[in-house]
Coordinates of C-alpha atoms in Angstrom, one line a residue:
Chain A
R1 CA -36.5 -25.6 7.6
P2 CA -36.4 -23.9 4.2
P3 CA -33.9 -21.0 4.2
G4 CA -36.4 -18.6 2.8
R5 CA -38.4 -18.3 5.9
L6 CA -35.4 -17.4 8.0
K7 CA -34.7 -14.5 5.7
D8 CA -38.2 -13.2 6.1
K9 CA -37.8 -13.3 9.8
K10 CA -34.6 -11.2 9.7
D11 CA -36.2 -8.6 7.5
K12 CA -39.1 -8.2 9.8
K13 CA -36.7 -7.9 12.7
D14 CA -34.8 -5.1 10.9
K15 CA -38.0 -3.3 10.1
D16 CA -39.1 -3.6 13.7
K17 CA -35.8 -2.2 14.8
V18 CA -36.1 0.8 12.5
Q19 CA -39.6 1.5 13.7
V20 CA -38.5 1.3 17.3
K21 CA -35.8 3.8 16.6
V22 CA -38.3 6.3 15.2
R23 CA -40.6 5.7 18.2
D24 CA -37.7 6.3 20.6
C25 CA -36.8 9.7 19.3
P26 CA -39.5 11.8 21.0
R27 CA -38.7 10.1 24.3
V28 CA -35.2 11.7 24.2
P29 CA -35.3 14.8 26.5
A30 CA -34.5 18.4 25.5
Q31 CA -33.7 19.3 21.9
P32 CA -36.8 20.0 19.7
P33 CA -36.8 18.1 16.4
P34 CA -34.8 20.1 13.8
D35 CA -36.8 22.1 11.4
P36 CA -37.3 20.9 7.8
A37 CA -35.3 23.8 6.4
L38 CA -32.2 22.6 8.3
L39 CA -32.8 19.0 7.0
E40 CA -33.1 20.4 3.5
M41 CA -29.8 22.3 3.9
L42 CA -28.1 19.1 5.1
R43 CA -29.6 17.2 2.2
R44 CA -28.2 19.6 -0.2
F45 CA -24.8 19.3 1.4
D46 CA -25.0 15.6 1.0
L47 CA -25.8 15.8 -2.7
S48 CA -23.3 18.4 -3.6
W49 CA -20.6 16.6 -5.6
E50 CA -17.7 18.9 -4.7
Y51 CA -17.2 17.3 -1.2
G52 CA -16.9 13.8 -2.4
P53 CA -19.1 10.7 -1.8
C54 CA -21.5 10.9 1.1
T55 CA -22.3 7.2 1.7
G56 CA -21.0 5.3 4.7
I57 CA -19.6 8.2 6.7
T58 CA -21.3 10.7 9.0
R59 CA -22.0 14.2 7.8
L60 CA -19.6 15.6 10.3
Q61 CA -16.8 13.3 9.0
R62 CA -17.6 14.4 5.5
W63 CA -17.5 18.0 6.5
E64 CA -14.2 17.7 8.2
R65 CA -12.7 15.8 5.3
A66 CA -13.8 18.6 2.9
Q67 CA -12.2 21.1 5.3
E68 CA -8.9 19.3 5.3
L69 CA -8.8 19.0 1.6
G70 CA -9.3 22.7 1.3
L71 CA -12.7 22.6 -0.4
S72 CA -14.1 25.2 2.2
P73 CA -17.5 23.6 3.1
P74 CA -20.0 26.1 4.5
G75 CA -19.5 26.8 8.3
P76 CA -23.2 26.9 9.3
I77 CA -23.5 23.2 8.3
R78 CA -20.9 22.2 10.9
D79 CA -22.6 24.3 13.6
A80 CA -25.9 22.6 12.8
L81 CA -24.3 19.2 12.9
L82 CA -22.7 19.8 16.3
E83 CA -25.9 21.3 17.7
H84 CA -28.0 18.3 16.8
R85 CA -25.3 15.8 17.6
D86 CA -27.6 13.1 19.0
N87 CA -30.2 13.1 16.4
P88 CA -29.5 10.3 13.9
D89 CA -31.5 12.0 11.1
V90 CA -29.1 14.9 11.3
T91 CA -25.8 13.1 11.8
Y92 CA -26.2 10.4 9.1
R93 CA -26.9 11.1 5.5
W94 CA -30.4 11.3 4.3
V95 CA -31.7 7.8 4.2
W96 CA -33.9 6.1 1.8
D97 CA -36.4 3.6 3.3
G98 CA -34.4 2.9 6.4
W99 CA -31.1 1.9 4.7
A100 CA -28.3 3.9 6.3
W101 CA -25.8 3.2 3.7
Chain B
M1 CA 32.5 -1.0 0.1
F2 CA 31.5 -3.4 2.8
S3 CA 34.6 -5.6 2.8
E4 CA 36.8 -2.5 3.0
Q5 CA 35.5 -2.0 6.5
A6 CA 37.7 -4.8 7.8
A7 CA 40.1 -3.7 10.5
P8 CA 43.6 -3.6 8.9
T9 CA 45.3 -5.3 11.8
A10 CA 42.8 -8.1 12.0
Q11 CA 44.1 -11.6 11.6
G12 CA 42.8 -14.1 9.1
L13 CA 41.5 -17.6 9.9
L14 CA 44.8 -19.3 9.1
A15 CA 46.7 -17.6 11.9
P16 CA 46.5 -18.9 15.5
P17 CA 43.9 -17.0 17.6
S18 CA 45.2 -13.9 19.3
A19 CA 45.8 -14.0 23.0
E20 CA 43.3 -11.2 23.8
P21 CA 40.3 -11.8 21.5
P22 CA 39.3 -8.3 20.4
T23 CA 35.7 -7.1 20.7
F24 CA 34.0 -5.1 18.0
P25 CA 31.2 -3.0 19.3
R26 CA 28.4 -2.7 16.9
V27 CA 27.7 0.8 15.5
S28 CA 24.5 2.2 16.9
V29 CA 21.9 4.1 15.0
S30 CA 21.6 7.3 16.9
G31 CA 18.3 8.4 15.6
Y32 CA 15.5 6.0 14.8
S33 CA 11.9 7.1 14.5
D34 CA 9.1 5.1 13.0
C35 CA 7.1 7.2 10.6
S36 CA 4.5 4.6 9.6
Q37 CA 1.6 6.1 11.6
P38 CA -0.5 6.7 8.4
F39 CA -0.2 2.9 7.7
Q40 CA -1.3 1.8 11.1
L41 CA -5.0 1.2 11.3
G42 CA -6.8 1.6 14.5
E43 CA -10.4 0.6 14.5
R44 CA -11.3 -0.9 11.2
S45 CA -14.7 -0.5 9.5
F46 CA -15.3 -2.2 6.2
S47 CA -18.8 -0.9 5.7
R48 CA -17.6 1.8 3.4
Q49 CA -17.3 1.9 -0.3
Y50 CA -14.1 2.5 -2.2
A51 CA -15.4 5.6 -3.9
H52 CA -14.0 7.6 -0.9
I53 CA -10.4 6.5 -1.4
Y54 CA -10.5 7.5 -5.1
A55 CA -12.2 10.8 -4.3
V56 CA -9.6 11.8 -1.8
R57 CA -6.8 10.5 -4.0
L58 CA -7.9 12.8 -6.8
A59 CA -8.6 15.7 -4.5
G60 CA -5.3 15.3 -2.7
M61 CA -3.2 15.1 -5.8
R62 CA -5.0 17.6 -8.0
P63 CA -3.2 20.8 -6.7
G64 CA 0.2 19.3 -7.3
L65 CA -0.7 18.1 -10.7
E66 CA -2.2 21.5 -11.7
R67 CA 1.1 23.1 -10.7
R68 CA 3.1 20.6 -12.7
A69 CA 0.9 21.1 -15.7
R70 CA 1.3 24.8 -15.5
S71 CA 5.1 24.6 -15.2
R72 CA 5.3 22.1 -18.1
W73 CA 2.9 23.5 -20.7
G74 CA 2.8 27.2 -19.7
N75 CA 1.1 29.3 -17.2
D76 CA -1.7 30.2 -19.6
I77 CA -3.1 26.8 -20.3
V78 CA -6.7 26.2 -19.6
L79 CA -7.6 23.7 -16.8
R80 CA -11.0 22.2 -17.4
K81 CA -13.1 19.6 -15.7
L82 CA -14.6 16.9 -18.0
S83 CA -18.0 18.5 -17.7
E84 CA -16.7 21.8 -19.1
L85 CA -14.9 20.4 -22.2
Q86 CA -15.6 22.1 -25.5
A87 CA -14.9 20.2 -28.7
G88 CA -11.7 21.2 -30.3
E89 CA -10.4 23.4 -27.5
K90 CA -6.9 22.7 -26.3
C91 CA -7.0 22.3 -22.6
C92 CA -5.6 20.3 -19.7
V93 CA -7.6 17.8 -17.6
V94 CA -6.6 16.2 -14.3
G95 CA -8.2 12.9 -13.5
T96 CA -7.9 9.3 -12.5
L97 CA -6.9 6.7 -15.1
F98 CA -9.0 3.6 -15.7
K99 CA -7.7 0.9 -18.0
A100 CA -10.5 -1.3 -19.4
M101 CA -8.9 -4.7 -19.8
Q102 CA -10.6 -7.7 -21.4
L103 CA -8.5 -10.2 -19.6
Q104 CA -8.8 -8.7 -16.1
P105 CA -10.2 -11.3 -13.8
S106 CA -13.8 -10.2 -13.0
I107 CA -15.7 -11.9 -10.2
L108 CA -19.0 -10.9 -11.8
Q109 CA -18.1 -12.7 -15.0
E110 CA -17.0 -15.8 -13.1
I111 CA -20.2 -16.2 -11.1
S112 CA -22.5 -15.3 -14.0
E113 CA -24.5 -18.4 -14.7
E114 CA -25.3 -17.6 -18.3
H115 CA -21.6 -17.6 -19.2
N116 CA -21.0 -20.9 -17.3
L117 CA -17.3 -20.2 -17.3
V118 CA -14.5 -21.9 -15.4
P119 CA -12.6 -19.4 -13.4
Q120 CA -9.7 -18.0 -15.5
P121 CA -6.3 -19.4 -14.5
P122 CA -3.9 -16.8 -13.2
L123 CA -1.8 -15.3 -16.0
P124 CA 1.6 -13.7 -15.6
K125 CA 0.3 -10.6 -17.5
Y126 CA -3.2 -9.5 -18.2
I127 CA -2.4 -6.9 -20.9
Q128 CA -3.8 -7.1 -24.4
P129 CA -3.6 -4.9 -27.5
S130 CA -7.3 -4.1 -27.2
D131 CA -7.0 -2.4 -23.8
E132 CA -8.4 1.1 -23.6
L133 CA -7.6 4.0 -21.3
I134 CA -10.4 6.1 -19.8
L135 CA -9.9 9.3 -17.8
E136 CA -12.3 9.9 -15.0
D137 CA -12.8 12.9 -12.8
E138 CA -15.4 13.7 -10.1
L139 CA -18.3 13.5 -12.5
Q140 CA -17.6 12.1 -15.9
R141 CA -15.3 9.9 -17.9
I142 CA -13.8 10.1 -21.3
K143 CA -11.9 7.7 -23.6
L144 CA -8.2 8.7 -24.3
E145 CA -6.3 8.2 -27.4
G146 CA -3.1 9.7 -28.9
A147 CA 0.3 10.2 -27.4
I148 CA -0.2 8.0 -24.4
D149 CA 1.1 4.5 -23.9
V150 CA -1.9 2.4 -23.1
Q151 CA 0.0 -0.8 -22.3
R152 CA 2.3 0.9 -19.9
L153 CA -0.1 2.7 -17.6
V154 CA -2.4 1.2 -14.9
T155 CA -5.7 1.9 -13.3
G156 CA -5.7 4.3 -10.5
T157 CA -2.9 6.7 -11.6
I158 CA -3.7 10.4 -11.3
L159 CA -2.3 12.3 -14.2
A160 CA -2.8 15.4 -16.2
V161 CA -3.4 15.2 -20.0
Y162 CA -3.1 18.0 -22.5
G163 CA -5.1 17.9 -25.7
S164 CA -8.5 18.4 -27.1
E165 CA -11.8 16.7 -27.3
Q166 CA -12.6 15.2 -30.7
D167 CA -16.0 15.2 -32.5
D168 CA -16.5 11.5 -31.8
G169 CA -16.3 12.1 -28.0
R170 CA -12.8 10.9 -27.4
F171 CA -10.0 13.0 -26.0
L172 CA -6.9 13.3 -28.2
V173 CA -3.9 13.5 -26.0
E174 CA -0.9 15.5 -27.2
D175 CA 1.1 15.2 -24.0
H176 CA 0.6 14.0 -20.4
C177 CA 2.4 14.3 -17.1
F178 CA 2.4 12.7 -13.7
A179 CA 3.0 14.2 -10.3
D180 CA 6.7 13.7 -10.6
L181 CA 9.1 13.4 -7.7
P182 CA 7.7 14.8 -4.4
P183 CA 9.6 17.6 -2.6
P184 CA 12.9 16.6 -1.2
L185 CA 13.7 15.9 2.5
P186 CA 16.8 17.6 4.0
W187 CA 19.8 15.3 4.2
K188 CA 21.0 14.6 7.7
G189 CA 22.8 11.3 7.1
P190 CA 25.7 10.0 9.2
C191 CA 29.4 10.9 8.4
S192 CA 30.8 7.5 9.1
D193 CA 29.9 4.3 7.3
R194 CA 26.8 2.6 8.6
F195 CA 25.2 -0.3 6.9
V196 CA 21.6 -1.5 6.8
L197 CA 21.0 -5.0 5.7
L198 CA 17.8 -5.6 3.7
T199 CA 16.4 -9.0 2.8
S200 CA 13.1 -10.4 1.9
G201 CA 11.4 -13.7 1.0
L202 CA 13.1 -15.9 3.6
G203 CA 10.4 -18.4 2.7
L204 CA 10.4 -20.5 5.9
G205 CA 8.2 -23.5 6.0
S206 CA 8.8 -24.5 2.4
V207 CA 9.0 -28.1 1.4
S208 CA 12.7 -28.0 0.5
G209 CA 15.0 -26.8 3.2
E210 CA 17.8 -25.6 0.8
A211 CA 17.5 -22.0 1.8
L212 CA 17.8 -22.7 5.5
L213 CA 21.6 -23.0 5.3
S214 CA 21.8 -19.7 3.5
T215 CA 19.5 -18.1 6.1
Q216 CA 21.7 -19.4 8.9
L217 CA 24.8 -18.1 7.2
L218 CA 23.1 -14.7 6.9
V219 CA 22.3 -14.7 10.6
D220 CA 25.8 -15.8 11.5
V221 CA 27.4 -13.0 9.4
V222 CA 25.2 -10.3 10.9
T223 CA 25.8 -11.5 14.5
G224 CA 29.5 -11.7 13.8
Q225 CA 29.9 -15.5 14.3
L226 CA 31.3 -16.1 10.9
G227 CA 34.7 -15.5 9.5
A228 CA 37.9 -14.2 11.1
E229 CA 38.3 -10.9 12.8
G230 CA 38.2 -9.1 9.5
E231 CA 34.7 -10.2 8.7
Q232 CA 33.6 -9.7 12.2
S233 CA 34.7 -6.1 12.2
C234 CA 32.8 -5.6 9.0
A235 CA 29.7 -7.0 10.4
A236 CA 30.0 -4.6 13.4
H237 CA 29.2 -1.8 10.9
I238 CA 25.7 -3.3 10.2
A239 CA 23.4 -1.1 12.2
R240 CA 20.1 -2.6 11.4
V241 CA 18.3 -5.4 9.6
I242 CA 15.1 -5.0 7.7
L243 CA 13.1 -8.1 6.7
A244 CA 10.9 -7.0 3.9
G245 CA 8.1 -9.5 3.8
N246 CA 7.4 -13.1 2.9
L247 CA 9.1 -14.5 5.9
L248 CA 6.9 -17.6 5.4
S249 CA 6.8 -19.5 2.2
Q250 CA 3.9 -19.8 -0.2
N251 CA 3.6 -23.5 0.8
T252 CA 2.3 -22.6 4.2
Q253 CA -0.8 -21.2 2.6
S254 CA -2.1 -24.5 1.3
R255 CA -5.8 -24.9 2.1
D256 CA -6.0 -28.7 1.8
T257 CA -7.7 -28.8 5.2
I258 CA -10.7 -26.9 3.8
N259 CA -11.5 -29.5 1.2
K260 CA -10.8 -32.6 3.3
A261 CA -13.3 -34.1 5.8
K262 CA -13.1 -32.8 9.3
Y263 CA -12.2 -36.1 10.9
L264 CA -9.1 -36.4 8.7
T265 CA -7.9 -32.9 9.5
K266 CA -8.6 -32.6 13.2
K267 CA -5.1 -33.3 14.4
T268 CA -3.2 -31.7 11.5
Q269 CA -1.5 -28.4 12.3
A270 CA -1.4 -25.6 9.8
A271 CA 1.9 -25.5 8.0
S272 CA 2.4 -21.9 9.2
V273 CA 2.7 -22.9 12.8
E274 CA 6.0 -24.8 12.3
A275 CA 7.2 -22.0 10.1
V276 CA 6.5 -19.3 12.6
K277 CA 8.4 -21.3 15.3
M278 CA 11.4 -21.4 12.9
L279 CA 11.0 -17.7 12.3
D280 CA 11.0 -17.0 16.0
E281 CA 14.2 -18.9 16.5
I282 CA 15.9 -17.0 13.7
L283 CA 14.7 -13.7 14.9
L284 CA 15.9 -14.6 18.4
Q285 CA 19.4 -15.0 17.1
L286 CA 19.3 -11.8 15.2
C287 CA 17.6 -9.7 17.9
T288 CA 20.2 -10.6 20.5
S289 CA 22.7 -8.7 18.4
V290 CA 21.1 -6.1 16.1
P291 CA 17.8 -4.1 15.8
V292 CA 15.5 -5.9 13.4
D293 CA 12.4 -4.5 11.6
V294 CA 10.0 -7.2 10.5
M295 CA 7.6 -6.3 7.7
P296 CA 4.8 -8.7 6.8
G297 CA 4.4 -9.9 3.2
E298 CA 1.9 -11.6 1.0
F299 CA 2.2 -15.0 2.6
D300 CA 2.6 -13.9 6.2
P301 CA -0.1 -14.4 8.9
T302 CA -1.5 -10.9 9.0
N303 CA -4.3 -9.2 7.1
Y304 CA -4.4 -9.4 3.3
T305 CA -5.4 -5.9 2.4
L306 CA -2.8 -3.1 2.2
P307 CA -1.6 -1.6 4.5
Q308 CA -0.7 -4.9 6.2
Q309 CA -0.6 -4.6 9.9
P310 CA 2.4 -5.7 11.9
L311 CA 2.7 -9.4 12.9
H312 CA 1.3 -10.0 16.4
R313 CA 4.1 -10.3 19.0
C314 CA 2.4 -13.3 20.6
M315 CA 3.4 -15.4 17.6
L316 CA 7.1 -14.7 18.4
P317 CA 7.4 -15.3 22.1
L318 CA 11.1 -15.8 22.2
A319 CA 12.1 -12.9 20.1
S320 CA 9.6 -10.4 21.5
A321 CA 11.3 -10.5 24.8
Y322 CA 14.0 -8.2 23.2
T323 CA 13.3 -4.5 22.5
T324 CA 15.4 -4.8 19.4
L325 CA 12.6 -6.5 17.6
H326 CA 10.3 -4.1 15.8
L327 CA 7.2 -5.5 14.2
V328 CA 6.2 -3.0 11.6
T329 CA 3.6 -2.4 8.9
N330 CA 3.8 -3.0 5.2
P331 CA 4.4 -0.3 3.7
Y332 CA 7.1 0.8 6.1
Q333 CA 8.5 4.3 6.6
A334 CA 11.2 5.2 9.1
D335 CA 14.0 7.6 9.7
L336 CA 17.2 5.8 10.3
D337 CA 19.9 8.2 11.5
G338 CA 18.4 11.0 9.4
V339 CA 18.0 8.8 6.3
R340 CA 14.3 8.3 5.3
F341 CA 13.5 4.7 4.3
L342 CA 10.2 3.9 2.6
G343 CA 9.4 0.5 1.2
T344 CA 6.9 -2.3 0.7
S345 CA 7.1 -6.1 0.6
G346 CA 6.6 -6.0 -3.2
Q347 CA 2.9 -6.5 -3.6
N348 CA 2.4 -3.1 -5.2
V349 CA 5.1 -3.6 -7.7
S350 CA 4.2 -7.2 -8.7
D351 CA 0.5 -6.1 -9.1
I352 CA 1.6 -3.3 -11.5
F353 CA 3.8 -5.9 -13.3
K354 CA 0.7 -8.0 -14.0
Y355 CA -1.3 -5.1 -15.5
S356 CA 1.3 -3.2 -17.3
S357 CA 3.8 -3.8 -20.1
M358 CA 6.7 -2.8 -17.9
D359 CA 8.9 -5.8 -17.2
N360 CA 11.6 -4.5 -15.0
Y361 CA 10.9 -4.3 -11.2
L362 CA 13.2 -1.4 -10.9
E363 CA 11.5 0.5 -13.7
I364 CA 8.1 -0.1 -12.1
L365 CA 9.5 1.1 -8.7
E366 CA 10.8 4.3 -10.4
W367 CA 7.5 4.8 -12.1
T368 CA 5.5 4.6 -8.9
L369 CA 7.8 7.3 -7.4
L370 CA 7.4 9.5 -10.5
A371 CA 3.6 8.9 -10.4
G372 CA 3.6 10.1 -6.8
H373 CA 1.7 7.1 -5.4
I374 CA 3.0 3.9 -3.8
S375 CA 0.3 1.6 -5.2
P376 CA -2.1 3.1 -7.8
T377 CA -3.7 -0.3 -8.6
A378 CA -5.1 -0.5 -5.0
P379 CA -8.0 -1.0 -4.5
D380 CA -8.8 -2.0 -8.1
T381 CA -6.8 -5.2 -8.4
L382 CA -4.9 -5.1 -5.1
G383 CA -6.7 -5.4 -1.8
C384 CA -6.8 -2.1 0.1
Y385 CA -8.5 -0.8 3.3
P386 CA -11.4 1.5 2.5
F387 CA -9.9 4.8 3.6
Y388 CA -12.2 7.8 3.5
K389 CA -10.3 10.7 5.0
S390 CA -7.0 10.6 3.2
D391 CA -5.0 8.2 1.0
P392 CA -1.9 7.3 2.9
F393 CA -0.2 5.9 -0.2
I394 CA 0.3 9.3 -1.8
L395 CA 3.9 10.3 -1.7
T396 CA 4.2 13.7 0.0
E397 CA 7.9 13.7 0.7
C398 CA 10.7 12.1 -1.3
P399 CA 12.4 9.3 0.7
H400 CA 16.1 8.8 0.6
V401 CA 15.8 5.0 0.2
Y402 CA 12.8 3.6 -1.7
F403 CA 12.7 -0.2 -1.7
C404 CA 10.5 -3.1 -2.6
G405 CA 10.9 -6.6 -1.5
N406 CA 10.5 -10.0 -3.2
A407 CA 11.9 -8.9 -6.5
P408 CA 13.2 -11.6 -8.9
R409 CA 16.7 -10.1 -8.7
F410 CA 18.8 -7.4 -7.1
Q411 CA 18.7 -4.0 -8.8
S412 CA 19.6 -0.6 -7.6
K413 CA 19.7 2.9 -9.0
L414 CA 20.5 6.3 -7.6
L415 CA 17.9 8.8 -8.9
Q416 CA 18.6 12.5 -8.9
G417 CA 15.7 14.9 -9.1
E418 CA 15.5 18.5 -10.3
E419 CA 14.8 20.0 -6.9
G420 CA 17.8 18.3 -5.3
Q421 CA 16.1 15.0 -4.5
R422 CA 18.5 12.0 -4.2
V423 CA 16.8 8.6 -4.0
L424 CA 18.3 5.2 -3.9
L425 CA 15.8 2.9 -5.7
L426 CA 16.3 -0.7 -4.5
T427 CA 14.7 -4.0 -5.4
V428 CA 15.4 -6.5 -2.7
P429 CA 15.6 -10.0 -4.2
D430 CA 13.7 -13.0 -2.9
F431 CA 16.1 -14.7 -0.5
S432 CA 14.7 -18.2 -0.9
T433 CA 15.5 -18.3 -4.6
T434 CA 18.5 -16.0 -4.9
Q435 CA 20.2 -16.3 -1.5
T436 CA 21.1 -12.6 -1.9
A437 CA 20.6 -9.8 0.5
C438 CA 21.4 -6.0 0.1
L439 CA 23.6 -3.8 2.1
V440 CA 22.9 -0.1 2.0
N441 CA 25.6 2.4 3.2
L442 CA 23.8 5.2 5.0
R443 CA 26.6 7.6 4.5
D444 CA 26.6 7.9 0.7
L445 CA 23.6 5.8 -0.3
T446 CA 25.6 3.2 -2.1
C447 CA 24.3 -0.3 -2.2
Q448 CA 25.7 -3.8 -2.8
P449 CA 24.4 -7.3 -2.9
I450 CA 25.7 -10.0 -0.6
T451 CA 25.1 -13.6 -1.5
F452 CA 25.2 -16.6 0.8
S453 CA 25.2 -19.9 -0.8
G454 CA 26.1 -23.3 0.5
F455 CA 26.6 -26.5 -1.4
G456 CA 23.3 -27.4 -2.8
A457 CA 21.8 -30.0 -5.1
E458 CA 22.8 -28.1 -8.3
D459 CA 26.5 -28.6 -7.4
E460 CA 26.1 -32.3 -7.9
D461 CA 25.3 -32.0 -11.6

């Protein structure tokens, strides 16, 4: 079997997985989806260079690291992160086309 | 020194044995605490980039460097970030150093098909006169020139430069400074003589067994089975043994089995299996008598990246039955009777040796202490775990004994700092080539080498 075909299959599987994740979210009980203003605030927190790189770690880890280094990250961000703890769009950094890296 | 510890009434070997053989109880180290928690990795995740470790290194060392810069060049100097530089203005910038080296092995160049290159053979030093220094901070980078020794410095060092930006976009350095010695630790050392034996590079499993006799002599001296009562009473003052890496020889790393066909290699055992069995037996003899700290090294069966995790105790079934065996990380930090030991198995120093003009292992060791970081070249040229929260290699407190293993020869120096720091810098020689170990006296931080040699092939010349 040519190796190329296997690769395509894997990509499709990943794409399916991501779509399944999105479909799963509304089934999770309680918590209304976070409003776009909150997401925008979190996105600005990701892109502010003072707190270091944002890839590969959760936003809460990045906030806590900034706190320990004495960079005084804004408190409301942490409250928002803890409030929406189980929403992957909130905990991980703003993703591009499904890549969470 | 060590031989002065001999009991004055002890009899020599040429006298008949005394009727009541005397016993010499070994001195015990009253306080031992392992301070290597920052080097112990719990759950490991490699899905992170190395940008984090550089960012926390800069953020962690910046306050200290700014303080040093102010105390050195005056309180009124201007501290600027690279993005705020104005041409011609004298200011101070704190950043990470990057050395652009032409000869540095680059995996991208090797696999690039258009170059069609054979992989570069490993060189002893990769420095060249055309190397350039570049200073990077969080956002920008700038080329450095001026009063800064390009050949001597290595990538990853955090430093503060004082100078001005020129019109051509380069930064003209008038002076630069490092983090300097970290704040001192209070001295709580013992009042009586207590010795710690440090050795590294036992090199078990090598093709020639010449060093085995010397290793057995070392074990016999430490356990008090060599010499008359004089030497035995000396050996009783050795409170601890630290093996600083490379317990196995480089020969055990041969990968012939990968290139050969499977049917030829099915029954062959890895060379390291036999070597680890030998190590187990040696450690058993040592552990019955004295606490031993075993640090892994470059050729030992543990992970490759720094910090190396302790050897697993299931590899040493005989010796792990004893509580005196401590399998520790590389780098290793511990408090022995109030004296803070910090050291590595030498990978950090030998990596800096390859990329810097500094030739002397002791000089490099001293430089890492003054630069405030155990291993600045990690992760650039030395493998390192992708830390994200903090860089555990930054020196926050000044140890009393700072050692590195697997050096070409024994060297030691007592360094005195301005704030009352007193550090014994020690390069522990490779035992398989030099048959020399080091004895450190915890009371006054003096150090002496001790050589074990038997009659080898060179005596027949």
